[in-house]
Short mmCIF file of C-alpha atoms in Angstrom, two decimals:
data_model
loop_
_atom_site.label_atom_id
_atom_site.label_comp_id
_atom_site.label_asym_id
_atom_site.label_seq_id
_atom_site.Cartn_x
_atom_site.Cartn_y
_atom_site.Cartn_z
CA UNK C 6 50.44 18.78 41.12
CA UNK C 7 47.04 17.41 41.97
CA UNK C 8 45.59 20.94 42.13
CA UNK C 9 46.53 21.65 38.50
CA UNK C 10 44.67 18.70 36.91
CA UNK C 11 40.97 19.10 37.46
CA UNK C 12 39.47 17.19 34.52
CA UNK C 13 35.76 17.34 35.48
CA UNK C 14 35.49 20.92 34.15
CA UNK C 15 36.72 20.01 30.63
CA UNK C 16 33.65 18.05 29.36
CA UNK C 17 31.24 20.62 30.79
CA UNK C 18 31.79 23.17 27.99
CA UNK C 19 31.25 20.83 24.95
CA UNK C 20 28.07 19.39 26.53
CA UNK C 21 26.26 22.70 26.88
CA UNK C 22 27.28 24.07 23.46
CA UNK C 23 25.66 21.32 21.31
CA UNK C 24 22.47 21.39 23.40
CA UNK C 25 22.02 25.11 22.88
CA UNK C 26 22.62 24.72 19.12
CA UNK C 27 20.09 21.90 18.89
CA UNK C 28 17.53 23.90 20.83
CA UNK C 29 17.90 26.89 18.53
CA UNK C 30 17.56 24.75 15.39
CA UNK C 31 14.49 22.96 16.71
CA UNK C 32 12.71 26.08 17.84
CA UNK C 33 13.43 27.89 14.58
CA UNK C 34 11.68 25.18 12.53
CA UNK C 35 9.06 23.46 14.67
CA UNK C 36 6.87 26.53 15.10
CA UNK C 37 3.58 24.82 14.18
CA UNK C 38 1.57 21.98 15.63
CA UNK C 39 2.46 18.69 13.96
CA UNK C 40 -0.87 17.37 12.67
CA UNK C 41 -2.21 20.66 11.21
CA UNK C 42 1.21 21.35 9.66
CA UNK C 43 1.20 17.96 7.92
CA UNK C 44 -2.33 18.53 6.65
CA UNK C 45 -1.41 21.94 5.23
CA UNK C 46 1.63 20.58 3.37
CA UNK C 47 -0.12 17.51 2.00
CA UNK C 48 -3.04 19.66 0.85
CA UNK C 49 -0.88 21.62 -1.62
CA UNK C 50 1.54 18.94 -2.84
CA UNK C 51 1.10 17.33 -6.25
CA UNK C 52 3.19 14.24 -5.46
CA UNK C 53 3.56 11.79 -2.56
CA UNK C 54 5.91 13.04 0.17
CA UNK C 55 7.91 10.61 2.29
CA UNK C 56 8.08 10.88 6.07
CA UNK C 57 11.72 12.02 6.12
CA UNK C 58 11.01 14.99 3.87
CA UNK C 59 7.91 15.89 5.84
CA UNK C 60 9.89 15.70 9.08
CA UNK C 61 12.53 18.05 7.72
CA UNK C 62 9.84 20.57 6.74
CA UNK C 63 7.78 20.56 9.94
CA UNK C 64 10.81 20.21 12.25
CA UNK C 65 9.55 17.16 14.16
CA UNK C 66 11.18 13.74 14.61
CA UNK C 67 10.55 11.21 11.87
CA UNK C 68 8.94 8.78 14.31
CA UNK C 69 6.45 11.45 15.44
CA UNK C 70 5.65 12.34 11.83
CA UNK C 71 5.03 8.70 10.91
CA UNK C 72 2.74 8.20 13.90
CA UNK C 73 0.83 11.39 13.08
CA UNK C 74 0.33 10.33 9.45
CA UNK C 75 -1.04 6.95 10.46
CA UNK C 76 -3.31 8.58 13.04
CA UNK C 77 -4.67 11.07 10.51
CA UNK C 78 -5.31 8.32 7.95
CA UNK C 79 -7.25 6.25 10.50
CA UNK C 80 -9.20 9.30 11.64
CA UNK C 81 -10.29 10.25 8.12
CA UNK C 82 -11.39 6.67 7.39
CA UNK C 83 -13.38 6.48 10.63
CA UNK C 84 -15.13 9.79 10.00
CA UNK C 85 -16.07 8.82 6.44
CA UNK C 86 -14.53 11.93 4.86
CA UNK C 87 -14.62 12.51 1.12
CA UNK C 88 -10.86 11.96 0.97
CA UNK C 89 -8.25 9.52 2.26
CA UNK C 90 -4.64 9.89 3.31
CA UNK C 91 -2.75 6.98 1.77
CA UNK C 92 0.84 5.70 1.66
CA UNK C 93 1.72 5.19 -2.00
CA UNK C 94 4.92 5.17 -4.09
CA UNK C 95 7.07 5.59 -1.00
CA UNK C 96 5.23 8.65 0.32
CA UNK C 97 1.91 10.04 1.57
CA UNK C 98 -0.75 11.97 -0.31
CA UNK C 99 -4.43 12.92 -0.15
CA UNK C 100 -6.83 11.09 -2.51
CA UNK C 101 -10.54 11.37 -3.10
CA UNK C 102 -12.42 8.29 -1.95
CA UNK C 103 -13.34 5.74 -4.65
CA UNK C 104 -17.08 6.05 -4.08
CA UNK C 105 -16.94 9.71 -5.15
CA UNK C 106 -14.93 9.04 -8.32
CA UNK C 107 -17.93 9.72 -10.56
CA UNK C 108 -18.58 13.14 -9.04
CA UNK C 109 -14.92 14.17 -9.21
CA UNK C 110 -14.59 12.88 -12.77
CA UNK C 111 -17.59 14.81 -14.03
CA UNK C 112 -16.32 18.02 -12.38
CA UNK C 113 -12.67 17.80 -13.48
CA UNK C 114 -13.04 16.22 -16.89
CA UNK C 115 -16.39 17.70 -17.90
CA UNK C 116 -17.16 14.69 -20.08
CA UNK C 117 -13.82 14.69 -21.93
CA UNK C 118 -11.33 11.99 -21.05
CA UNK C 119 -8.46 10.53 -23.05
CA UNK C 120 -8.13 6.97 -21.80
CA UNK C 121 -5.46 4.41 -22.52
CA UNK C 122 -6.56 1.83 -25.05
CA UNK C 123 -6.45 -1.89 -24.36
CA UNK C 124 -3.29 -2.05 -26.47
CA UNK C 125 -1.61 0.61 -24.34
CA UNK C 126 -2.59 -1.18 -21.14
CA UNK C 127 -1.18 -4.45 -22.46
CA UNK C 128 2.07 -2.75 -23.45
CA UNK C 129 2.31 -1.11 -20.02
CA UNK C 130 1.79 -4.51 -18.40
CA UNK C 131 4.64 -6.02 -20.41
CA UNK C 132 6.96 -3.21 -19.34
CA UNK C 133 5.89 -3.57 -15.70
CA UNK C 134 6.63 -7.30 -15.55
CA UNK C 135 9.66 -7.45 -17.86
CA UNK C 136 11.46 -4.21 -16.98
CA UNK C 137 13.95 -3.03 -17.90
CA UNK C 138 12.93 -4.00 -21.42
CA UNK C 139 13.50 -2.71 -24.95
CA UNK C 140 10.82 -1.72 -27.46
CA UNK C 141 11.82 -4.59 -29.70
CA UNK C 142 11.29 -7.07 -26.88
CA UNK C 143 7.88 -5.61 -26.06
CA UNK C 144 6.94 -5.77 -29.76
CA UNK C 145 8.02 -9.41 -29.94
CA UNK C 146 5.95 -10.32 -26.89
CA UNK C 147 2.83 -8.51 -28.09
CA UNK C 148 3.25 -9.39 -31.76
CA UNK C 149 2.76 -5.82 -32.99
CA UNK C 150 4.79 -2.66 -33.39
CA UNK C 151 4.49 -0.67 -30.16
CA UNK C 152 6.42 2.50 -31.07
CA UNK C 153 3.35 4.74 -31.01
CA UNK C 154 2.04 3.26 -27.78
CA UNK C 155 5.43 3.60 -26.07
CA UNK C 156 5.54 7.28 -27.02
CA UNK C 157 2.15 7.74 -25.41
CA UNK C 158 3.26 5.99 -22.21
CA UNK C 159 6.39 8.14 -22.10
CA UNK C 160 4.33 11.30 -22.58
CA UNK C 161 1.93 10.28 -19.82
CA UNK C 162 4.86 9.75 -17.43
CA UNK C 163 4.01 6.09 -16.88
CA UNK C 164 7.24 4.82 -18.49
CA UNK C 165 10.78 6.21 -18.56
CA UNK C 166 14.13 5.33 -20.11
CA UNK C 167 16.38 3.05 -18.04
CA UNK C 168 19.71 3.02 -19.86
CA UNK C 169 20.78 0.87 -22.79
CA UNK C 170 21.18 -2.84 -23.39
CA UNK C 171 24.85 -3.83 -23.20
CA UNK C 172 24.67 -6.21 -26.15
CA UNK C 173 22.35 -4.51 -28.63
CA UNK C 174 22.64 -0.90 -27.49
CA UNK C 175 18.85 -0.54 -27.58
CA UNK C 176 17.14 1.81 -25.14
CA UNK C 177 15.58 0.10 -22.14
CA UNK C 178 12.38 1.20 -20.43
CA UNK C 179 10.85 0.83 -16.98
CA UNK C 180 7.79 2.06 -15.13
CA UNK C 181 7.87 5.23 -13.04
CA UNK C 182 6.84 6.14 -9.51
CA UNK C 183 3.81 7.84 -11.10
CA UNK C 184 2.80 4.42 -12.44
CA UNK C 185 2.88 3.05 -8.87
CA UNK C 186 0.86 6.02 -7.70
CA UNK C 187 -1.78 5.60 -10.39
CA UNK C 188 -2.41 1.93 -9.66
CA UNK C 189 -2.23 2.45 -5.89
CA UNK C 190 0.78 0.37 -4.81
CA UNK C 191 4.03 1.25 -3.08
CA UNK C 192 6.43 -1.04 -4.97
CA UNK C 193 6.59 -3.48 -7.88
CA UNK C 194 6.67 -6.35 -5.38
CA UNK C 195 2.93 -5.78 -4.89
CA UNK C 196 2.09 -6.59 -8.51
CA UNK C 197 -0.04 -9.76 -8.72
CA UNK C 198 1.63 -13.01 -9.70
CA UNK C 199 1.29 -13.96 -13.37
CA UNK C 200 1.51 -17.74 -12.87
CA UNK C 201 -2.25 -18.30 -12.22
CA UNK C 202 -3.07 -16.56 -15.51
CA UNK C 203 -0.54 -18.34 -17.73
CA UNK C 204 -1.54 -21.37 -19.86
CA UNK C 205 -0.23 -24.85 -19.15
CA UNK C 206 3.13 -25.70 -20.67
CA UNK C 207 1.56 -28.31 -22.96
CA UNK C 208 -0.91 -25.80 -24.32
CA UNK C 209 1.84 -23.21 -24.69
CA UNK C 210 4.05 -25.60 -26.64
CA UNK C 211 1.18 -26.50 -28.94
CA UNK C 212 0.47 -22.82 -29.56
CA UNK C 213 4.10 -22.03 -30.29
CA UNK C 214 4.36 -25.01 -32.63
CA UNK C 215 1.24 -23.90 -34.47
CA UNK C 216 2.55 -20.34 -34.88
CA UNK C 217 5.92 -21.60 -36.10
CA UNK C 218 4.22 -23.78 -38.72
CA UNK C 219 5.78 -27.03 -37.51
CA UNK C 220 2.44 -28.77 -37.47
CA UNK C 221 1.79 -28.59 -41.18
CA UNK C 222 -0.92 -30.84 -42.69
CA UNK C 223 0.18 -34.06 -44.42
CA UNK C 224 1.75 -33.48 -47.82
CA UNK C 225 -0.47 -34.13 -50.84
CA UNK C 226 0.78 -35.51 -54.14
CA UNK C 227 2.30 -32.79 -56.22
CA UNK C 228 0.35 -31.78 -59.36
CA UNK C 229 1.60 -32.82 -62.74
CA UNK C 230 4.57 -30.75 -63.85
CA UNK C 231 5.50 -29.64 -60.32
CA UNK C 232 8.53 -30.94 -58.45
CA UNK C 233 8.14 -32.43 -54.97
CA UNK C 234 10.38 -29.80 -53.45
CA UNK C 235 8.65 -26.89 -55.14
CA UNK C 236 6.49 -24.80 -52.82
CA UNK C 237 2.98 -23.96 -54.08
CA UNK C 238 2.50 -20.34 -55.00
CA UNK C 239 -0.41 -19.98 -52.57
CA UNK C 240 1.40 -21.34 -49.51
CA UNK C 241 1.38 -18.82 -46.66
CA UNK C 242 4.61 -17.76 -44.98
CA UNK C 243 5.10 -19.75 -41.75
CA UNK C 244 6.79 -16.83 -40.01
CA UNK C 245 4.73 -13.65 -40.30
CA UNK C 246 6.63 -10.60 -39.11
CA UNK C 247 5.31 -9.12 -35.85
CA UNK C 248 6.45 -5.71 -37.00
CA UNK C 249 4.40 -5.36 -40.16
CA UNK C 250 2.59 -2.13 -40.82
CA UNK C 251 -0.78 -3.79 -40.29
CA UNK C 252 0.22 -4.59 -36.72
CA UNK C 253 0.95 -1.02 -35.63
CA UNK C 254 -1.32 0.17 -32.82
CA UNK C 255 -3.74 2.88 -33.95
CA UNK C 256 -4.13 6.30 -32.28
CA UNK C 257 -0.89 5.97 -30.32
CA UNK C 258 -2.61 4.02 -27.57
CA UNK C 259 -5.28 6.54 -26.55
CA UNK C 260 -8.99 6.76 -27.14
CA UNK C 261 -11.46 9.54 -26.45
CA UNK C 262 -14.44 8.73 -24.34
#
């Protein structure tokens, strides 16, 4: 009976089969040297690529790919190349160095550049810090109608729809990964704190009270023939609408240099 049960031979077959499969898969993909392969891929991409995707393309372990990316980035910086390899928006991509921005701009744009206006930048900032946020909320914060500016930000790919508000049903908006890429950060957590730039609470309350018209000047005696509770014809409205036509941003939030 002891001669019939020889268990050591059983695990031998499953051990060799997976190894041969892994070897075939690895050799069929990893046919190029790691660093030059990464450079070739990153040279032709138009968006940041994360290390996992790069590893799947070049056929090398993720840890080796990450180490190679960091090594290449340090090497380019040390050599003072005209480009950098940077981690941004969750991936890696080549960028021209800031000191050569003028040369690149004159070559690519040839003197024509449609820039975001100050109004568009302010609207984009509100979306970045308040997201997900509706257009009505952005308009209330800025005090003007932002429909045209929001369309421009959507067209530029800086803002995207993020569902609907459960109570009002209004469309909500948030910033995109392209927004992170353009400002050079990897996540929204890297946005600067707003607290140092906000006014003191006392000043803010005074401003809100002034806008609401609660600090009206002392009442003067009513003219002859006018009741005390009758409002003068020239009295301004204490609550101007933030969505009036005069408050709509011009040019859709772009300006031509």
